Short mmCIF file of N, CA and C in Angstrom, two decimals:
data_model
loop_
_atom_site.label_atom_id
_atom_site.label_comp_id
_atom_site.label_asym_id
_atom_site.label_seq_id
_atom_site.Cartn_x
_atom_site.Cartn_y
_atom_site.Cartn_z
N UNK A 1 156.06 165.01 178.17
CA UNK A 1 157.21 164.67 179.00
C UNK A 1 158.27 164.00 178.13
N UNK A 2 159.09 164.66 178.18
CA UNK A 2 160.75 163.45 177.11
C UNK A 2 161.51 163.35 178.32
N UNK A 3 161.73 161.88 177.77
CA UNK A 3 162.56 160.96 178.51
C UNK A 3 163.69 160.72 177.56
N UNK A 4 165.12 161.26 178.16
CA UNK A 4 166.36 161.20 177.49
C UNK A 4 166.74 159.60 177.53
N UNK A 5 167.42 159.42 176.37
CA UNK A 5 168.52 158.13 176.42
C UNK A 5 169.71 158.28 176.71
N UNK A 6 170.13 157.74 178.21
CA UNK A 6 171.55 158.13 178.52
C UNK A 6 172.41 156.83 177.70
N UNK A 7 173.53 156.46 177.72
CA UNK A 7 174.47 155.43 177.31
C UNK A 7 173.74 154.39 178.35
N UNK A 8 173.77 154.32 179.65
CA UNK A 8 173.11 152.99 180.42
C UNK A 8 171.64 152.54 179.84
N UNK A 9 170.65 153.01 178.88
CA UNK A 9 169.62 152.67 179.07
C UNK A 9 169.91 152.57 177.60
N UNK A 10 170.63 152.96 176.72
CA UNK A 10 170.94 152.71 175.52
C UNK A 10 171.70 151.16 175.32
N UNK A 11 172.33 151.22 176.47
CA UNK A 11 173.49 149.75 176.66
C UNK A 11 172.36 148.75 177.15
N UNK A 12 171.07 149.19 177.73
CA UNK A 12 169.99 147.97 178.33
C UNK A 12 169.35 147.47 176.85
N UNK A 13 168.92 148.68 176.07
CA UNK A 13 168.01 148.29 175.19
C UNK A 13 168.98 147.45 174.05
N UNK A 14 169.84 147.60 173.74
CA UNK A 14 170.97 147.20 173.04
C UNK A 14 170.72 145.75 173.56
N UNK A 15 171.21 145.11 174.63
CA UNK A 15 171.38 143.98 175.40
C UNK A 15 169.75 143.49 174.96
N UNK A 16 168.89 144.13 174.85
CA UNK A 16 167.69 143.57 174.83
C UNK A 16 167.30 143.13 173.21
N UNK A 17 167.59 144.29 172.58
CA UNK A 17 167.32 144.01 170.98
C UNK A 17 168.20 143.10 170.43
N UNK A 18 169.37 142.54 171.17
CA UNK A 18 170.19 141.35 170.56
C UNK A 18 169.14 140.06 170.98
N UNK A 19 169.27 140.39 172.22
CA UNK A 19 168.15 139.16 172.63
C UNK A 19 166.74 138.67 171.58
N UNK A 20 166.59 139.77 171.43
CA UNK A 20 165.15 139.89 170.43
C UNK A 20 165.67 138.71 169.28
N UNK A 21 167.07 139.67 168.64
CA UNK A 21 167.24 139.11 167.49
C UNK A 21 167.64 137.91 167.04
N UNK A 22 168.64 137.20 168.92
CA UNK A 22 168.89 135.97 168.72
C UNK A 22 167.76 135.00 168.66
N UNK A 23 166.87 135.41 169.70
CA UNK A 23 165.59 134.43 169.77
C UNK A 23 164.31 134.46 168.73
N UNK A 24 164.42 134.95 168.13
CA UNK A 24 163.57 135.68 167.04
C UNK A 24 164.64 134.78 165.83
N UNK A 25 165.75 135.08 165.30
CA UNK A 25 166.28 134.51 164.44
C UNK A 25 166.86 133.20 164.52
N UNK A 26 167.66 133.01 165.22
CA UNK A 26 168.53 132.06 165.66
C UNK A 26 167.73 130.61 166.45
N UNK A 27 166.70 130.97 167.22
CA UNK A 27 166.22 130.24 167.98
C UNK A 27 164.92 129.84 167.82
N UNK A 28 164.42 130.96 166.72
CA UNK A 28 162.79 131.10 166.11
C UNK A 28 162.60 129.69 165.19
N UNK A 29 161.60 129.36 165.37
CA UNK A 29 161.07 128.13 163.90
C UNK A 29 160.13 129.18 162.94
N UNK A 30 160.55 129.27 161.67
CA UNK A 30 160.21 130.14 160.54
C UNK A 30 159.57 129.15 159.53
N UNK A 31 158.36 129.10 158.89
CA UNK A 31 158.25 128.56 157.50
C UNK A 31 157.21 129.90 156.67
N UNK A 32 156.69 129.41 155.49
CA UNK A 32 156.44 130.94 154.70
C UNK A 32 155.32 131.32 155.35
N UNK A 33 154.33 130.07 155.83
CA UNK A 33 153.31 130.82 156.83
C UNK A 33 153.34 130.73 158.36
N UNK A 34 154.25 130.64 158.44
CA UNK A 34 154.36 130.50 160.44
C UNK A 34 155.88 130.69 160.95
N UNK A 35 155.46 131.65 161.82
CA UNK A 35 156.67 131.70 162.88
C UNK A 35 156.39 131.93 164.14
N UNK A 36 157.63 130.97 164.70
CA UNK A 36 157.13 130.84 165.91
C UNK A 36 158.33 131.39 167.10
N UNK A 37 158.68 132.16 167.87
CA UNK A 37 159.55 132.32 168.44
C UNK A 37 159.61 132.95 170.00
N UNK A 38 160.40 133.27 170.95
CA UNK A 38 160.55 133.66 172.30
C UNK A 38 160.63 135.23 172.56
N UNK A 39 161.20 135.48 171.29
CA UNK A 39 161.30 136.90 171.40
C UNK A 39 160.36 138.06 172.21
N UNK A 40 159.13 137.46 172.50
CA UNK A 40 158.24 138.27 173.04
C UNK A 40 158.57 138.65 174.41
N UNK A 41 159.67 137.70 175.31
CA UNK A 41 160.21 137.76 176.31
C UNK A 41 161.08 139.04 176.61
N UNK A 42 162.39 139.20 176.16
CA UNK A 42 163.07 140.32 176.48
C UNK A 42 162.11 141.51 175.54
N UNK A 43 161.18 141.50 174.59
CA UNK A 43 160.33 142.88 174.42
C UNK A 43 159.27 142.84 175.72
N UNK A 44 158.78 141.92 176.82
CA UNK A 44 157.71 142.19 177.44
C UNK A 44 158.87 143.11 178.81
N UNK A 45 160.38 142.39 179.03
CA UNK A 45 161.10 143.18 179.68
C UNK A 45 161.67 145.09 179.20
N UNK A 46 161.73 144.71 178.18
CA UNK A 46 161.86 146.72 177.62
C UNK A 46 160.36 147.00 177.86
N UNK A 47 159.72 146.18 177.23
CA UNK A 47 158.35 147.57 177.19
C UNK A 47 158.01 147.95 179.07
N UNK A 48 158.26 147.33 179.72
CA UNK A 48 158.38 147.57 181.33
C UNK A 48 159.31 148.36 181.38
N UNK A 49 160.19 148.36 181.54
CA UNK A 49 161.18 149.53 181.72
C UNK A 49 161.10 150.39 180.95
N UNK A 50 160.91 150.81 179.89
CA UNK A 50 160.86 151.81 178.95
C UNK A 50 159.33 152.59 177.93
N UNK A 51 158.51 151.54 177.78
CA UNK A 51 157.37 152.27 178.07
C UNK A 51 157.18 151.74 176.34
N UNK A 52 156.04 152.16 175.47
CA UNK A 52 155.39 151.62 174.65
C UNK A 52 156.33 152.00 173.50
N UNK A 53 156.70 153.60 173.61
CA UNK A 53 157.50 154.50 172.06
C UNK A 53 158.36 153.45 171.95
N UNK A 54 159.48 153.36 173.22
CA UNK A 54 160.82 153.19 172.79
C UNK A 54 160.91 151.34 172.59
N UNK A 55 159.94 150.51 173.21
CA UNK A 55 159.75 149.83 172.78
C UNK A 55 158.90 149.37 171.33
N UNK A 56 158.79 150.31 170.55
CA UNK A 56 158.07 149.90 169.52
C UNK A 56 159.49 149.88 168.76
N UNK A 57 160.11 151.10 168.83
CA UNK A 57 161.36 151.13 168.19
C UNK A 57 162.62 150.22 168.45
N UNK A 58 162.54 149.69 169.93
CA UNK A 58 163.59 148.81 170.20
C UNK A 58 163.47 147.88 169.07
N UNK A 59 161.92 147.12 168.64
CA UNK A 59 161.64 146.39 168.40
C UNK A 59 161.52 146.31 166.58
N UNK A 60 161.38 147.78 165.99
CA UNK A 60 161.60 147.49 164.93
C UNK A 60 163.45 147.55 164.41
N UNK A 61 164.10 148.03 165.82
CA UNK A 61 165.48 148.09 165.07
C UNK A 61 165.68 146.39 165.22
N UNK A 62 165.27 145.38 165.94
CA UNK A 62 165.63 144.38 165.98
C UNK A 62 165.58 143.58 164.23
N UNK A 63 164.15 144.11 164.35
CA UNK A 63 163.52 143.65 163.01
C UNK A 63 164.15 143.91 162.04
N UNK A 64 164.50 145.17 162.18
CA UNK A 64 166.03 145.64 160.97
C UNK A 64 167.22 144.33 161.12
N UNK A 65 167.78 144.86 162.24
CA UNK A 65 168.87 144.13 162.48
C UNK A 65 168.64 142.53 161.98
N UNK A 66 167.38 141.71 162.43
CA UNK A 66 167.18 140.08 162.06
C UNK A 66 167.31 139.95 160.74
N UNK A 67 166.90 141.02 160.06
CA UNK A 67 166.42 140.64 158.78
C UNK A 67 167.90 140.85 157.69
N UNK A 68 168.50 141.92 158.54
CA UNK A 68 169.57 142.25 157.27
C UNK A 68 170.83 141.17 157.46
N UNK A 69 170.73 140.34 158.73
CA UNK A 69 171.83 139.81 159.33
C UNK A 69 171.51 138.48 159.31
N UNK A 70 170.43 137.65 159.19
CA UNK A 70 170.44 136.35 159.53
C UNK A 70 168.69 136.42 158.97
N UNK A 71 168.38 136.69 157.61
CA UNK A 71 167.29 136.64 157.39
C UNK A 71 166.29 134.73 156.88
N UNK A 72 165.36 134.62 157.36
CA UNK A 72 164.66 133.54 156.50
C UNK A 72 164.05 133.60 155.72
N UNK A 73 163.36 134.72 155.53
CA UNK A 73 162.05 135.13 154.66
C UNK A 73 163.06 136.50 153.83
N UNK A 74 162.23 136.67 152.79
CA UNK A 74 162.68 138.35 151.98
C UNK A 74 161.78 139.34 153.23
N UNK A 75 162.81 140.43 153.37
CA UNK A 75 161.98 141.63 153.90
C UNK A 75 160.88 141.76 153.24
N UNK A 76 160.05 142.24 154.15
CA UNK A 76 159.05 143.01 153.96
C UNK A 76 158.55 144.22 155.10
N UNK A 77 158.40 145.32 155.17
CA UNK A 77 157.82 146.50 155.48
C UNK A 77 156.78 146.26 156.19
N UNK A 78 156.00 145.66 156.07
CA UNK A 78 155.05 144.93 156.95
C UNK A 78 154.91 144.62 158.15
N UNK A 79 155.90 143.80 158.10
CA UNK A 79 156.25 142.80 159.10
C UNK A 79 157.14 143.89 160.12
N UNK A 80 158.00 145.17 159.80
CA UNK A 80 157.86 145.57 160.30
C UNK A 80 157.42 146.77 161.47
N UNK A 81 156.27 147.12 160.44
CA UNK A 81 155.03 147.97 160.62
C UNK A 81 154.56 146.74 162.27
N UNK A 82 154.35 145.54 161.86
CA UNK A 82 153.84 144.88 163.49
C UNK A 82 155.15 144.73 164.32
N UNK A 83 156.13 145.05 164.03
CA UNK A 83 157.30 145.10 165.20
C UNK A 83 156.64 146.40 166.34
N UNK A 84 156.81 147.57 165.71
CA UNK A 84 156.71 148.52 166.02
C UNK A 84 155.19 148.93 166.85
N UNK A 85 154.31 148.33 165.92
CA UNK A 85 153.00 147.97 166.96
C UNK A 85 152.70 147.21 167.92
N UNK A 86 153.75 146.02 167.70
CA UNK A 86 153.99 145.20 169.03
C UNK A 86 154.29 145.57 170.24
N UNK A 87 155.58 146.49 170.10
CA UNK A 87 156.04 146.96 170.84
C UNK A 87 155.13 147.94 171.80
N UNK A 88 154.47 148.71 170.97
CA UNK A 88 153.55 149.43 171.71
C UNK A 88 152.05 148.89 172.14
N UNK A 89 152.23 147.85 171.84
CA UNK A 89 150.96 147.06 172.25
C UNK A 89 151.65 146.17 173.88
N UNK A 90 152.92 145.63 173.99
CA UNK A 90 153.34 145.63 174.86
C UNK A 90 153.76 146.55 176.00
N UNK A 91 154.06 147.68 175.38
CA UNK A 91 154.02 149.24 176.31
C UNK A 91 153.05 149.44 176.77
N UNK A 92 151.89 149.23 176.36
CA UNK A 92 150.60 149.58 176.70
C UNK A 92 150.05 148.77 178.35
N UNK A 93 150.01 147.33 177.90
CA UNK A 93 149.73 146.60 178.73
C UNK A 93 150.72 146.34 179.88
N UNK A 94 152.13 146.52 180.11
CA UNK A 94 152.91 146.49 180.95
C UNK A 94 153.90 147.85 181.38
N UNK A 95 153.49 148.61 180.71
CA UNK A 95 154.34 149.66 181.34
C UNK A 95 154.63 150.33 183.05
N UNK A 96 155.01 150.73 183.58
CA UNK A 96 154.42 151.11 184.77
C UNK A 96 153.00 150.56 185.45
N UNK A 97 152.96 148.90 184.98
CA UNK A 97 152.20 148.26 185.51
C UNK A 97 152.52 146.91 186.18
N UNK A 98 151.65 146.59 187.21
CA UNK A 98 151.98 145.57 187.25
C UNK A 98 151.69 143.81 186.47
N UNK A 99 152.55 142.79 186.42
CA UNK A 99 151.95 141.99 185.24
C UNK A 99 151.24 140.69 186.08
N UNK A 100 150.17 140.49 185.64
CA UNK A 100 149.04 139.69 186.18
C UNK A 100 148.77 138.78 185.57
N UNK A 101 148.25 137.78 185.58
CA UNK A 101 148.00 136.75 184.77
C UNK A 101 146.97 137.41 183.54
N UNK A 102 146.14 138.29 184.79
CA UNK A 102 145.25 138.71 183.62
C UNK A 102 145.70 139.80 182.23
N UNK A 103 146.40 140.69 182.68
CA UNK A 103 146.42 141.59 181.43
C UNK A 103 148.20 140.50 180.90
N UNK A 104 148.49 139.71 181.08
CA UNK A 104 149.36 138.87 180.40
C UNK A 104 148.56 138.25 179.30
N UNK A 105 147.58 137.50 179.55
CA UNK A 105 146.32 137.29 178.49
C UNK A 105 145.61 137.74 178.17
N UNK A 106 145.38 138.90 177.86
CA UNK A 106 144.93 140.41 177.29
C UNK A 106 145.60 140.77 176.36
N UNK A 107 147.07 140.31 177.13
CA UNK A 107 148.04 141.47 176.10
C UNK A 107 148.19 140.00 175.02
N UNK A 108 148.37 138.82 175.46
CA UNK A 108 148.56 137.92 174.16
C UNK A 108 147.53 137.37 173.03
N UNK A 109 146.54 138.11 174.03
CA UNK A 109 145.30 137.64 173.12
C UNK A 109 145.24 138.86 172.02
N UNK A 110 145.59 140.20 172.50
CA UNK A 110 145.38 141.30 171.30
C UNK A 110 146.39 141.00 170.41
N UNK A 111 147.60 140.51 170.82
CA UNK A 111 148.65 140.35 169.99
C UNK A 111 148.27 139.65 169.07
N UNK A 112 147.98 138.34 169.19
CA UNK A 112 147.11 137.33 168.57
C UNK A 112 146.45 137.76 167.21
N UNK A 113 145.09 138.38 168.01
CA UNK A 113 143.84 138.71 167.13
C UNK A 113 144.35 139.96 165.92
N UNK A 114 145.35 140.91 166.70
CA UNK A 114 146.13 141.63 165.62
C UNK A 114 146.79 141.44 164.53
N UNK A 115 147.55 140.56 165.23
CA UNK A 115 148.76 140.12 164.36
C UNK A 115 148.43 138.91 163.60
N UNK A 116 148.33 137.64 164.34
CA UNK A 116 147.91 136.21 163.61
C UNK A 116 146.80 136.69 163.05
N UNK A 117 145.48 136.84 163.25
CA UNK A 117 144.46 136.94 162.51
C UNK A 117 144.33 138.19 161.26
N UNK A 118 144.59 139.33 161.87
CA UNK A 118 144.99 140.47 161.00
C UNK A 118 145.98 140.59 160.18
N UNK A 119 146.91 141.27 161.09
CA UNK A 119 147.87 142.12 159.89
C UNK A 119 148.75 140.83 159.07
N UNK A 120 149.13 139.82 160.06
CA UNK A 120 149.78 139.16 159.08
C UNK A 120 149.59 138.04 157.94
N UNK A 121 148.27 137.64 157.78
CA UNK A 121 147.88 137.34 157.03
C UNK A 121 147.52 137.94 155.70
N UNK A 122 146.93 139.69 156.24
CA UNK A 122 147.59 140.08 154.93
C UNK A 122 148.48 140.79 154.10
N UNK A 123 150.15 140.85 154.83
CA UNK A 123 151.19 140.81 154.96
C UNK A 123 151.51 139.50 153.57
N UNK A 124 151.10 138.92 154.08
CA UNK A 124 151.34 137.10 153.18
C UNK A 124 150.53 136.75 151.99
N UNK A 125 149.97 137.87 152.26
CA UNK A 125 148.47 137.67 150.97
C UNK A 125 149.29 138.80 149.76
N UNK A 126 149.70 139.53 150.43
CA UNK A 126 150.50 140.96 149.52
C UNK A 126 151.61 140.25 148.70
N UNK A 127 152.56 139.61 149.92
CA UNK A 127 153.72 139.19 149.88
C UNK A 127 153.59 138.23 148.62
N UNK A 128 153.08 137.17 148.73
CA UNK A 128 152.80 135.80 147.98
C UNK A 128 151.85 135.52 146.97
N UNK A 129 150.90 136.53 146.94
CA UNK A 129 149.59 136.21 146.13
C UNK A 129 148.90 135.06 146.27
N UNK A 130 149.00 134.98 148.10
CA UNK A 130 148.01 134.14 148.69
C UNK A 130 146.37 134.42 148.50
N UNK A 131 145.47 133.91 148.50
CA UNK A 131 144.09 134.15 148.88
C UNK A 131 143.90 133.88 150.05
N UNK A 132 143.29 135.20 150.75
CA UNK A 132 142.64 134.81 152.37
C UNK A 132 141.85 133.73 152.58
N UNK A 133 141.26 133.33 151.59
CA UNK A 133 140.40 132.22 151.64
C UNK A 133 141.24 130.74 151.93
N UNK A 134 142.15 131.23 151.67
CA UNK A 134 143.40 129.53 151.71
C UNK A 134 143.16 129.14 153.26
N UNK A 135 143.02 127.61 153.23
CA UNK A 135 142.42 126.72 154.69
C UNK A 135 143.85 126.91 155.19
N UNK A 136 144.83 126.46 154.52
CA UNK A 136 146.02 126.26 154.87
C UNK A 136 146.59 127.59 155.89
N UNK A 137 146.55 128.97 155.24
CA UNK A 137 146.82 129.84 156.07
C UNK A 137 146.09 130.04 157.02
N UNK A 138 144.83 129.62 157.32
CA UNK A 138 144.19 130.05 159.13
C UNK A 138 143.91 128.82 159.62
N UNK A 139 144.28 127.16 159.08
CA UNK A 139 144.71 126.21 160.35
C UNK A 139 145.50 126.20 160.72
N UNK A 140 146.86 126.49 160.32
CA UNK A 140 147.89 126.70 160.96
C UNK A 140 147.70 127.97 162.08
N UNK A 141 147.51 129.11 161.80
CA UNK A 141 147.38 130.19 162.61
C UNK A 141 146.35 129.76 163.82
N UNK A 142 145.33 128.84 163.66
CA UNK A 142 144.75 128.40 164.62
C UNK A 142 145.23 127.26 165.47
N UNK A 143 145.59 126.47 164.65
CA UNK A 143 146.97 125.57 165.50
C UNK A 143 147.67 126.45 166.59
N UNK A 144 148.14 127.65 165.82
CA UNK A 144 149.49 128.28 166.81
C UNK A 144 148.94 128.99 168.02
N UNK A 145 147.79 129.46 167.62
CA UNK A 145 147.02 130.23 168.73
C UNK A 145 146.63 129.43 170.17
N UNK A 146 146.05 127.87 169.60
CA UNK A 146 145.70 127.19 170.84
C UNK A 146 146.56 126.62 171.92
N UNK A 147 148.09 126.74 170.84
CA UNK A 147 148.88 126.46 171.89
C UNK A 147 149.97 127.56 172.30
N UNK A 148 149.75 128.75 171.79
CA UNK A 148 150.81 129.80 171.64
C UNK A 148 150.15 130.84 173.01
N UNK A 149 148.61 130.71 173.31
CA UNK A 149 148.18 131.43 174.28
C UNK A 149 148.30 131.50 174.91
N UNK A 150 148.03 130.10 175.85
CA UNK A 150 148.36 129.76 176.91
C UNK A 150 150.01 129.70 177.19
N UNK A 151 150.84 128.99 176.39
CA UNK A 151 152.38 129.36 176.99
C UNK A 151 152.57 130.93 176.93
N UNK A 152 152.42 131.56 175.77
CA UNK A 152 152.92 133.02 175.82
C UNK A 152 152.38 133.49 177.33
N UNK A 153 151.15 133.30 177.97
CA UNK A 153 150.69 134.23 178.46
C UNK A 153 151.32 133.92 180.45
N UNK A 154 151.96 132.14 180.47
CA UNK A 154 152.43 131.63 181.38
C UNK A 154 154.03 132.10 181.48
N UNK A 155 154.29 132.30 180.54
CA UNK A 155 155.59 132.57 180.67
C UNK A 155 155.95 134.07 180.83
N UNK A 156 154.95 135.34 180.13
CA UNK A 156 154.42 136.44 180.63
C UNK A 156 155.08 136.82 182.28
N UNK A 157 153.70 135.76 182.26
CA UNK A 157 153.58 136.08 183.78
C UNK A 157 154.32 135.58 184.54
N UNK A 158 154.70 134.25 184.63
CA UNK A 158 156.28 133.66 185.51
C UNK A 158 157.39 134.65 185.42
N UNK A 159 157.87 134.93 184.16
CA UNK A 159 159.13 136.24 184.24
C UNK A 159 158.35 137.65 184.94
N UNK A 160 157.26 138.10 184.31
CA UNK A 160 156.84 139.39 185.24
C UNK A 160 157.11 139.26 186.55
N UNK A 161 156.55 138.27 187.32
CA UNK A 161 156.82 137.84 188.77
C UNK A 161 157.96 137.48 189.07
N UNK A 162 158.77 137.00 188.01
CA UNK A 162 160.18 136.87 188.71
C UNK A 162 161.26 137.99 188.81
N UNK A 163 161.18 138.78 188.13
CA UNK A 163 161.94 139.38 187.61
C UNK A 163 161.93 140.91 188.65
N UNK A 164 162.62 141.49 189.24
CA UNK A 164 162.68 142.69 189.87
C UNK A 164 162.77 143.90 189.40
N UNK A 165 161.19 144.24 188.35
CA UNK A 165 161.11 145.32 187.84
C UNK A 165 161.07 146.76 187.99
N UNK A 166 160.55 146.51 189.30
CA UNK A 166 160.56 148.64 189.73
C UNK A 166 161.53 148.53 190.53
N UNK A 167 162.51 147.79 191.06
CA UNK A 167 164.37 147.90 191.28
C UNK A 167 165.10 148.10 190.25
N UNK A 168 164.73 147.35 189.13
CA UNK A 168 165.56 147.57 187.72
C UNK A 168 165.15 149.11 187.02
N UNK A 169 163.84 149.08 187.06
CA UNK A 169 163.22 150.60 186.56
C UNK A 169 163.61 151.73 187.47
N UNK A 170 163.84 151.76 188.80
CA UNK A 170 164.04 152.74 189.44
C UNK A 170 165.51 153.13 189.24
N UNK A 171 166.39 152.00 188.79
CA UNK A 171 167.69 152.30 189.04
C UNK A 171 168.17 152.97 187.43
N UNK A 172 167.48 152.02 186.40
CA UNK A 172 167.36 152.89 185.05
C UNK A 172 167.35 154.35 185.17
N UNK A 173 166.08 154.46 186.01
CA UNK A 173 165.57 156.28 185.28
C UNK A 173 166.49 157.34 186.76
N UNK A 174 167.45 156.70 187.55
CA UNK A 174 167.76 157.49 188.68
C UNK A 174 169.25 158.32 187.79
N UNK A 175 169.78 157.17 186.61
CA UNK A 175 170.65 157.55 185.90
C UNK A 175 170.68 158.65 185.16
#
């Protein structure tokens, strides 16, 4: 099934990937091993309306866009290899679904175990000629997790519920 991009859903995702990039750059706390930011918010709103693809891509053009425009760190390829999986890891769990407390902490816990524990550690190990073995890189990541779960997954779910998604989605795809 292809789903066209008209100018209105091009002008949503647009509106959304700035969002990404302000809160992600502008609003994010960055150091060489931790970042911490909101951005997951307007991507948990695209990947609902638009579904896992186009949110993987919303999400790595953001990653483009943060990095070439207001960067903290040197690019790396990596980093946005997990944009793009994010995105579809958020497509997955919210698409044409509804958002629950439960698959809100599903979806932040895979994010988590993917991203914090996985890919980006050795992202940073490539990057830096860190050793995985360094305490420093997985107390912090465990720091962020105990308190990054529970808000990510409250705030998930407060905007899912607030937010008037299959009015906004119906009126998207009627275009």
């Amino acid at each position: 099934m292809k789903r066209k991009l008209d100018a209105y859903k091009i002008a949503v995702m647009a509106m959304l990937i700035a969002l990404m990039v302000v809160l992600s750059q502008v609003f994010g706390f960055e150091t060489q091993l931790l970042k911490i930011t909101f951005s997951f918010v307007p991507e948990v709103v695209m990947a609902t309306l638009f579904g896992p693809f186009w949110t993987g891509v919303g999400a790595v053009i953001a990653d483009v866009i943060g990095n070439t425009l207001l960067a903290k760190s040197p690019f790396f390829i990596g980093f946005t290899f997990n944009a793009f999986l994010g995105g579809l890891i958020y497509g997955f769990f919210f698409y044409k679904k509804e958002i629950t407390l439960k698959n809100s902490f599903l979806c932040v816990l895979v994010n988590t175990v993917v991203f914090s524990f996985c890919l980006t550690p050795l992202w940073l190990s490539l990057m830096y000629g860190m050793d995985l073995t360094n305490p420093g890189l997985w107390t912090t990541r465990l720091i962020k997790a105990v308190i990054m779960i529970p808000l990510e997954t409250m705030i998930i779910y407060i905007v899912g519920r607030a937010l008037p998604y299959q009015r906004l989605a119906k009126k998207l795809h009627s275009n």
